[in-house]
Amino acid sequence: MKTTVVIPNYNGTDYLKDCLEGLRACADEDFKVVVVDNGSSDGSAAFVEENYPEYTLVKLPSNTGFAYAVNRGIEASDTQYVILLNNDTRVRKGFVRNLENAIDKDERIFSVNAKMLNMQHPDLMDGAGDYYCALGWAYAYAKGKPADKASKARRIFSSCAGAAIYRKKVFDEIGCFDEEHFAYLEDVDVGYRARLSGYINVYEPTAEVLHAGSGYSGSRYNEFKVGLSSRNSTYLICKNMPILQQILNLPFFIIGFGIKTVFFAAKGYAGVYVRGLFKGISLGYSRSGREKKVRFKLHNLPWYISVQWQLYTGMVRRLF
């Protein structure tokens, strides 16, 4: 048995049955399941205990966020690989096996993103891996596009932790998910750190999963999500980029965050978004932020150059 599927859950009774039944239907693919309940108050933990005794349940006393929960799930896993799976998903047959086959191809692969389809409209993509660009934006590739437009495997910047497999031993080298994020962009951050250590992340179209989306925050845009996402977007930069690289990309950051400010102003969240940006910078240069900063190592210079090139190409891909 090579893989453990880790499912973080917070008040997910509306989704959990569909998610766990989908995995149960794939039991012949031989994997373990760990559900990490983040202090739910809706009976989620009891539901899992009563109906899925074959799965391991880790109960946390309160809602500590996505990053903390998945880290506890990774710690509870004793397999070579770990799949992170959102509770608002339903996997299709072959999901686990095809992710395993993809990551087995190369020891340099840190993560493999599944083909995420829109639950309500399965002919449309929800995402085919994440890209990051010099504007300071992270975005899901092919989101909203016809599903057949994302039919080829490819390298990506990072995997969306809503449906991806990870090589567990790499976490020992680069660290697990940064719990300062709480939620949002923690998957881009860990994929970024892996890239700086010479690993790659890829997308595998044969591993399919349906994703409802916004199962945690409740909507696409809200004060919680906008504020936390904007905070984490600048924290991500402070943490992973050397100061010279930050200066190099500063003109693009000004443009990118300026565009986003106008966008969120139209939705009534300009203040929330801008405050979040400054909170992220403050966090990045705080004592805890400086302790978590990725230290530049000269022998990793080729990977920094590779990342910078991806920031440029990711910008072109996003805009055009």
Coordinates of N, CA and C in Angstrom, one line a residue, residues 50-228:
E50 N -19.4 6.3 12.6 CA -20.5 5.4 12.5 C -20.6 4.7 11.1
N51 N -20.2 5.4 10.1 CA -20.5 4.9 8.7 C -19.2 4.4 8.0
Y52 N -18.0 4.9 8.4 CA -16.8 4.5 7.7 C -15.8 4.0 8.7
P53 N -16.0 2.9 9.4 CA -15.1 2.5 10.4 C -13.7 2.0 9.8
E54 N -13.7 1.8 8.5 CA -12.4 1.4 7.9 C -11.5 2.5 7.7
Y55 N -12.0 3.8 7.9 CA -11.1 4.9 7.8 C -10.7 5.5 9.1
T56 N -9.5 6.0 9.1 CA -8.9 6.6 10.4 C -9.5 8.0 10.5
L57 N -9.9 8.3 11.8 CA -10.4 9.7 12.0 C -9.5 10.4 13.1
V58 N -9.0 11.5 12.7 CA -8.2 12.4 13.6 C -9.1 13.6 14.0
K59 N -9.4 13.7 15.3 CA -10.3 14.8 15.8 C -9.5 15.9 16.4
L60 N -9.6 17.1 15.9 CA -9.0 18.2 16.5 C -10.0 19.0 17.3
P61 N -9.6 19.7 18.4 CA -10.5 20.3 19.3 C -11.2 21.6 18.7
S62 N -10.6 22.2 17.8 CA -11.1 23.4 17.2 C -10.7 23.6 15.8
N63 N -11.2 24.6 15.1 CA -10.9 24.9 13.7 C -9.5 25.6 13.6
T64 N -8.5 24.8 13.3 CA -7.2 25.4 13.3 C -6.7 25.7 11.8
G65 N -7.6 25.6 10.9 CA -7.3 25.9 9.5 C -6.9 24.7 8.6
F66 N -6.9 24.9 7.3 CA -6.6 23.9 6.4 C -5.1 23.3 6.6
A67 N -4.2 24.2 6.6 CA -2.8 23.8 6.7 C -2.4 23.0 7.9
Y68 N -2.9 23.4 9.1 CA -2.7 22.7 10.3 C -3.3 21.3 10.2
A69 N -4.5 21.2 9.7 CA -5.3 19.9 9.6 C -4.6 19.0 8.7
V70 N -4.1 19.4 7.5 CA -3.5 18.5 6.6 C -2.1 18.0 7.1
N71 N -1.5 18.9 7.8 CA -0.2 18.5 8.4 C -0.4 17.4 9.4
R72 N -1.5 17.4 10.2 CA -1.8 16.4 11.1 C -2.1 15.1 10.4
G73 N -2.7 15.2 9.2 CA -3.0 14.0 8.4 C -1.8 13.4 7.8
I74 N -0.9 14.3 7.4 CA 0.4 13.8 6.8 C 1.2 13.1 7.9
E75 N 1.2 13.6 9.1 CA 1.9 13.0 10.3 C 1.3 11.6 10.6
A76 N 0.0 11.5 10.4 CA -0.7 10.2 10.7 C -0.5 9.2 9.6
S77 N 0.1 9.6 8.5 CA 0.3 8.7 7.4 C 1.6 8.0 7.4
D78 N 1.6 6.7 7.1 CA 2.9 5.9 7.1 C 3.2 5.3 5.7
T79 N 2.7 6.0 4.7 CA 2.9 5.5 3.3 C 3.9 6.4 2.5
Q80 N 4.3 5.9 1.4 CA 5.2 6.6 0.5 C 4.7 7.9 0.0
Y81 N 3.4 7.9 -0.3 CA 2.7 9.0 -0.9 C 1.5 9.5 -0.1
V82 N 1.2 10.7 -0.2 CA 0.0 11.3 0.5 C -0.8 12.0 -0.5
I83 N -2.1 11.7 -0.6 CA -3.0 12.4 -1.5 C -3.9 13.4 -0.6
L84 N -3.9 14.6 -0.9 CA -4.8 15.6 -0.2 C -6.0 15.8 -1.0
L85 N -7.2 15.6 -0.4 CA -8.4 15.7 -1.1 C -9.5 16.5 -0.3
N86 N -10.0 17.5 -1.0 CA -11.1 18.3 -0.3 C -12.3 17.5 0.0
N87 N -13.0 17.9 1.0 CA -14.2 17.1 1.4 C -15.4 17.3 0.4
D88 N -15.3 18.4 -0.4 CA -16.4 18.6 -1.4 C -16.1 18.1 -2.8
T89 N -15.5 16.9 -2.8 CA -15.2 16.3 -4.1 C -15.8 14.9 -4.2
R90 N -15.7 14.3 -5.4 CA -16.1 12.9 -5.6 C -15.1 12.4 -6.7
V91 N -14.3 11.4 -6.3 CA -13.3 10.9 -7.3 C -14.0 9.9 -8.3
R92 N -13.3 9.8 -9.4 CA -13.7 8.8 -10.4 C -12.8 7.6 -10.3
K93 N -13.2 6.5 -10.8 CA -12.4 5.3 -10.8 C -11.0 5.5 -11.4
G94 N -10.0 5.0 -10.8 CA -8.7 5.1 -11.3 C -8.0 6.3 -10.8
F95 N -8.6 7.1 -9.9 CA -8.1 8.3 -9.4 C -6.8 8.1 -8.7
V96 N -6.8 7.2 -7.7 CA -5.6 7.0 -6.9 C -4.5 6.3 -7.7
R97 N -4.9 5.3 -8.5 CA -3.9 4.5 -9.3 C -3.2 5.4 -10.3
N98 N -4.0 6.2 -10.9 CA -3.4 7.1 -12.0 C -2.5 8.2 -11.4
L99 N -2.8 8.7 -10.2 CA -1.9 9.6 -9.6 C -0.6 8.9 -9.2
E100 N -0.7 7.7 -8.6 CA 0.5 6.9 -8.3 C 1.4 6.6 -9.5
N101 N 0.8 6.2 -10.6 CA 1.5 5.9 -11.8 C 2.3 7.2 -12.3
A102 N 1.6 8.4 -12.1 CA 2.3 9.6 -12.6 C 3.5 10.0 -11.8
I103 N 3.3 9.9 -10.4 CA 4.4 10.3 -9.6 C 5.5 9.3 -9.6
D104 N 5.2 8.0 -9.9 CA 6.3 7.0 -10.0 C 7.2 7.2 -11.1
K105 N 6.9 8.1 -12.1 CA 7.7 8.2 -13.3 C 9.0 8.8 -13.1
D106 N 9.2 9.7 -12.0 CA 10.4 10.5 -11.9 C 10.5 10.8 -10.4
E107 N 11.7 10.5 -9.8 CA 12.0 10.9 -8.4 C 12.0 12.4 -8.2
R108 N 12.1 13.1 -9.2 CA 12.1 14.6 -9.0 C 10.7 15.2 -8.9
I109 N 9.7 14.4 -9.1 CA 8.3 14.9 -9.0 C 7.9 14.9 -7.5
F110 N 7.6 16.1 -7.1 CA 7.1 16.3 -5.7 C 5.6 16.1 -5.6
S111 N 4.9 16.6 -6.6 CA 3.4 16.5 -6.5 C 2.8 16.4 -7.9
V112 N 1.6 15.8 -7.9 CA 0.9 15.6 -9.2 C -0.5 16.0 -8.9
N113 N -1.0 17.0 -9.7 CA -2.4 17.5 -9.6 C -3.3 16.7 -10.5
A114 N -4.5 16.3 -9.9 CA -5.5 15.6 -10.7 C -6.3 16.5 -11.6
K115 N -7.0 16.0 -12.5 CA -7.9 16.8 -13.3 C -9.2 17.1 -12.6
M116 N -9.4 18.3 -12.2 CA -10.5 18.7 -11.3 C -11.6 19.3 -12.2
L117 N -12.7 18.7 -12.1 CA -13.9 19.0 -13.0 C -15.0 19.7 -12.1
N118 N -15.7 20.6 -12.7 CA -16.8 21.3 -12.0 C -17.9 20.3 -11.7
M119 N -18.3 20.2 -10.4 CA -19.3 19.3 -9.9 C -20.6 19.5 -10.6
Q120 N -21.0 20.7 -10.8 CA -22.3 21.1 -11.4 C -22.3 20.9 -12.9
H121 N -21.1 21.1 -13.5 CA -21.0 21.1 -15.0 C -19.7 20.3 -15.3
P122 N -19.8 18.9 -15.2 CA -18.6 18.1 -15.4 C -17.9 18.2 -16.8
D123 N -18.6 18.9 -17.7 CA -17.9 19.1 -19.0 C -17.0 20.3 -18.9
L124 N -16.9 21.0 -17.8 CA -16.1 22.1 -17.6 C -15.0 21.9 -16.6
M125 N -13.8 22.5 -16.8 CA -12.7 22.3 -15.8 C -12.9 23.2 -14.6
D126 N -12.5 22.6 -13.4 CA -12.4 23.4 -12.2 C -10.9 23.8 -12.0
G127 N -10.0 23.0 -12.6 CA -8.6 23.4 -12.5 C -7.7 22.2 -13.0
A128 N -6.5 22.6 -13.5 CA -5.6 21.6 -14.0 C -4.2 21.9 -13.5
G129 N -4.1 22.3 -12.2 CA -2.9 22.7 -11.6 C -2.8 24.2 -11.5
D130 N -1.9 24.7 -10.7 CA -1.8 26.1 -10.5 C -0.5 26.7 -11.1
Y131 N -0.7 27.9 -11.6 CA 0.5 28.7 -12.1 C 0.6 30.0 -11.2
Y132 N 1.8 30.5 -11.2 CA 2.1 31.7 -10.5 C 2.8 32.7 -11.4
C133 N 2.6 34.0 -11.2 CA 3.2 34.9 -12.2 C 3.8 36.1 -11.5
A134 N 4.5 36.9 -12.3 CA 5.2 38.1 -11.8 C 4.3 39.2 -11.3
L135 N 3.0 39.1 -11.6 CA 2.1 40.1 -11.1 C 1.7 39.8 -9.7
G136 N 2.2 38.7 -9.1 CA 1.8 38.3 -7.8 C 0.6 37.5 -7.7
W137 N 0.1 37.0 -8.8 CA -1.1 36.2 -8.9 C -0.9 34.7 -9.0
A138 N -1.6 34.0 -8.3 CA -1.7 32.5 -8.5 C -3.0 32.2 -9.1
Y139 N -3.1 31.3 -10.0 CA -4.4 31.0 -10.7 C -4.4 29.5 -11.2
A140 N -5.6 29.0 -11.2 CA -5.8 27.6 -11.7 C -5.8 27.6 -13.2
Y141 N -5.0 26.7 -13.8 CA -5.0 26.6 -15.2 C -6.3 25.9 -15.7
A142 N -6.8 26.5 -16.8 CA -7.9 26.0 -17.6 C -9.2 26.1 -16.8
K143 N -9.3 26.8 -15.7 CA -10.6 26.9 -14.9 C -11.7 27.5 -15.8
G144 N -12.8 26.8 -15.9 CA -13.9 27.2 -16.7 C -13.9 26.8 -18.1
K145 N -12.8 26.2 -18.6 CA -12.6 25.8 -20.0 C -13.3 24.4 -20.2
P146 N -13.6 24.1 -21.4 CA -14.1 22.7 -21.7 C -13.1 21.7 -21.2
A147 N -13.6 20.6 -20.7 CA -12.7 19.6 -20.1 C -11.7 19.0 -21.1
D148 N -12.1 18.9 -22.3 CA -11.2 18.3 -23.3 C -10.0 19.2 -23.7
K149 N -10.0 20.5 -23.2 CA -8.9 21.4 -23.4 C -7.7 21.1 -22.5
A150 N -7.9 20.3 -21.5 CA -6.9 20.0 -20.5 C -6.6 18.5 -20.5
S151 N -6.4 17.9 -21.7 CA -6.3 16.5 -21.8 C -4.8 15.9 -21.9
K152 N -3.9 16.8 -21.7 CA -2.4 16.4 -21.8 C -1.7 16.7 -20.5
A153 N -0.9 15.8 -20.1 CA 0.0 16.0 -18.9 C 0.9 17.1 -19.2
R154 N 1.3 17.9 -18.2 CA 2.2 19.0 -18.3 C 2.8 19.3 -17.0
R155 N 3.9 20.1 -17.0 CA 4.5 20.6 -15.8 C 3.7 21.9 -15.4
I156 N 3.5 22.1 -14.1 CA 2.8 23.2 -13.6 C 3.7 23.8 -12.5
F157 N 3.3 25.0 -12.0 CA 4.1 25.6 -11.0 C 3.9 24.9 -9.7
S158 N 2.6 24.6 -9.3 CA 2.3 23.9 -8.1 C 1.0 23.2 -8.2
S159 N 0.7 22.3 -7.3 CA -0.5 21.5 -7.4 C -1.5 22.1 -6.4
C160 N -2.8 22.1 -6.8 CA -3.9 22.5 -5.9 C -4.1 21.4 -4.9
A161 N -4.0 21.7 -3.6 CA -4.1 20.7 -2.6 C -5.5 20.1 -2.4
G162 N -6.4 20.6 -3.2 CA -7.7 20.0 -3.2 C -7.8 18.6 -3.8
A163 N -6.8 18.3 -4.6 CA -6.8 16.9 -5.2 C -5.5 16.7 -5.8
A164 N -4.5 16.3 -5.0 CA -3.1 16.1 -5.5 C -2.4 15.1 -4.7
I165 N -1.4 14.4 -5.3 CA -0.6 13.4 -4.6 C 0.8 14.1 -4.3
Y166 N 1.4 13.8 -3.2 CA 2.7 14.4 -2.8 C 3.6 13.2 -2.4
R167 N 4.9 13.4 -2.7 CA 6.0 12.5 -2.2 C 6.3 12.9 -0.8
K168 N 6.0 12.0 0.1 CA 6.0 12.3 1.5 C 7.4 12.6 2.0
K169 N 8.4 12.0 1.5 CA 9.8 12.2 2.1 C 10.3 13.6 1.7
V170 N 9.7 14.3 0.7 CA 10.2 15.6 0.4 C 9.8 16.6 1.5
F171 N 8.6 16.3 2.2 CA 8.2 17.2 3.3 C 9.3 17.2 4.4
D172 N 10.0 16.1 4.5 CA 11.1 16.1 5.5 C 12.2 17.1 5.1
E173 N 12.4 17.3 3.8 CA 13.4 18.2 3.4 C 13.0 19.7 3.3
I174 N 11.8 20.0 2.9 CA 11.4 21.3 2.7 C 10.4 21.8 3.7
G175 N 9.9 20.9 4.6 CA 8.9 21.3 5.5 C 7.5 21.0 5.0
C176 N 6.5 20.9 5.9 CA 5.1 20.6 5.5 C 4.5 22.0 5.1
F177 N 3.2 22.0 5.1 CA 2.4 23.2 4.8 C 2.6 24.2 5.9
D178 N 2.8 25.5 5.5 CA 3.0 26.5 6.4 C 1.7 26.9 7.1
E179 N 1.6 26.6 8.4 CA 0.4 26.9 9.2 C 0.0 28.3 9.4
E180 N 1.0 29.2 9.1 CA 0.7 30.7 9.1 C -0.4 31.0 8.1
H181 N -0.5 30.2 7.0 CA -1.4 30.6 6.0 C -2.9 30.4 6.4
F182 N -3.1 29.4 7.3 CA -4.4 29.0 7.8 C -5.2 28.3 6.6
A183 N -5.4 29.1 5.6 CA -6.0 28.5 4.4 C -5.7 29.5 3.2
Y184 N -5.7 29.0 2.0 CA -5.4 29.7 0.8 C -3.9 30.0 0.5
L185 N -3.5 29.5 -0.6 CA -2.1 29.7 -1.1 C -1.1 28.9 -0.4
E186 N -1.5 28.1 0.6 CA -0.5 27.2 1.3 C 0.0 26.2 0.3
D187 N -0.8 25.8 -0.7 CA -0.4 24.8 -1.6 C 0.6 25.4 -2.7
V188 N 0.4 26.6 -3.0 CA 1.3 27.3 -3.9 C 2.7 27.5 -3.2
D189 N 2.6 27.8 -1.9 CA 3.8 28.0 -1.1 C 4.7 26.7 -1.0
V190 N 4.0 25.6 -0.7 CA 4.8 24.4 -0.6 C 5.3 23.9 -1.9
G191 N 4.5 24.1 -3.0 CA 5.0 23.8 -4.4 C 6.2 24.7 -4.8
Y192 N 6.1 26.0 -4.4 CA 7.2 26.9 -4.6 C 8.5 26.5 -3.9
R193 N 8.4 26.1 -2.7 CA 9.5 25.7 -1.9 C 10.2 24.4 -2.5
A194 N 9.3 23.5 -3.0 CA 9.8 22.3 -3.7 C 10.6 22.7 -5.0
R195 N 10.0 23.7 -5.7 CA 10.7 24.1 -6.9 C 12.1 24.7 -6.6
L196 N 12.2 25.4 -5.5 CA 13.5 26.0 -5.2 C 14.5 25.0 -4.7
S197 N 14.0 23.8 -4.4 CA 14.9 22.7 -4.1 C 15.2 21.7 -5.2
G198 N 14.7 22.1 -6.4 CA 15.0 21.3 -7.6 C 13.9 20.2 -8.0
Y199 N 12.8 20.2 -7.3 CA 11.7 19.3 -7.6 C 10.7 19.9 -8.6
I200 N 9.9 19.1 -9.2 CA 8.9 19.6 -10.2 C 7.5 19.1 -9.8
N201 N 6.5 19.8 -10.3 CA 5.1 19.5 -10.1 C 4.5 19.3 -11.4
V202 N 3.6 18.4 -11.5 CA 3.0 18.1 -12.8 C 1.5 17.9 -12.7
Y203 N 0.8 17.9 -13.8 CA -0.6 17.7 -13.9 C -0.9 16.4 -14.7
E204 N -1.8 15.6 -14.1 CA -2.1 14.3 -14.7 C -3.6 14.2 -15.1
P205 N -4.0 14.3 -16.4 CA -5.4 14.3 -16.8 C -6.2 13.0 -16.6
T206 N -5.5 11.9 -16.4 CA -6.2 10.6 -16.3 C -6.8 10.4 -14.9
A207 N -6.4 11.2 -13.9 CA -6.9 11.1 -12.6 C -8.0 12.2 -12.4
E208 N -9.2 11.8 -12.4 CA -10.3 12.8 -12.5 C -11.1 12.8 -11.2
V209 N -11.5 14.0 -10.8 CA -12.3 14.3 -9.6 C -13.2 15.4 -9.8
L210 N -14.4 15.3 -9.3 CA -15.4 16.3 -9.4 C -15.3 17.2 -8.1
H211 N -15.4 18.5 -8.3 CA -15.2 19.4 -7.2 C -16.3 20.5 -7.1
A212 N -17.0 20.5 -6.0 CA -18.1 21.5 -5.8 C -17.5 22.9 -5.7
G213 N -16.5 23.2 -4.9 CA -15.9 24.5 -4.8 C -16.6 25.3 -3.8
S214 N -15.8 26.1 -3.1 CA -16.2 27.1 -2.0 C -17.0 26.3 -0.9
G215 N -16.6 25.1 -0.7 CA -17.3 24.3 0.3 C -16.9 24.8 1.7
Y216 N -15.8 25.4 1.9 CA -15.3 25.9 3.2 C -15.8 27.3 3.5
S217 N -15.5 28.2 2.6 CA -15.8 29.6 2.8 C -17.3 30.0 2.5
G218 N -17.9 29.2 1.7 CA -19.3 29.4 1.4 C -19.7 30.2 0.2
S219 N -18.7 30.9 -0.4 CA -19.0 31.6 -1.6 C -17.6 31.9 -2.3
R220 N -17.7 32.4 -3.6 CA -16.4 32.7 -4.3 C -15.7 33.9 -3.7
Y221 N -16.5 34.9 -3.3 CA -15.9 36.1 -2.7 C -16.6 36.5 -1.4
N222 N -15.9 36.6 -0.4 CA -16.4 37.0 0.9 C -15.2 37.7 1.7
E223 N -15.6 38.3 2.8 CA -14.5 39.1 3.5 C -13.4 38.2 4.0
F224 N -13.8 37.0 4.5 CA -12.8 36.0 5.1 C -11.8 35.6 4.0
K225 N -12.4 35.2 2.8 CA -11.5 34.7 1.8 C -10.7 35.8 1.1
V226 N -11.3 36.9 0.9 CA -10.5 38.0 0.2 C -9.4 38.5 1.1
G227 N -9.7 38.7 2.4 CA -8.7 39.2 3.3 C -7.5 38.2 3.5
L228 N -7.9 36.9 3.7 CA -6.9 35.9 3.9 C -6.0 35.7 2.7

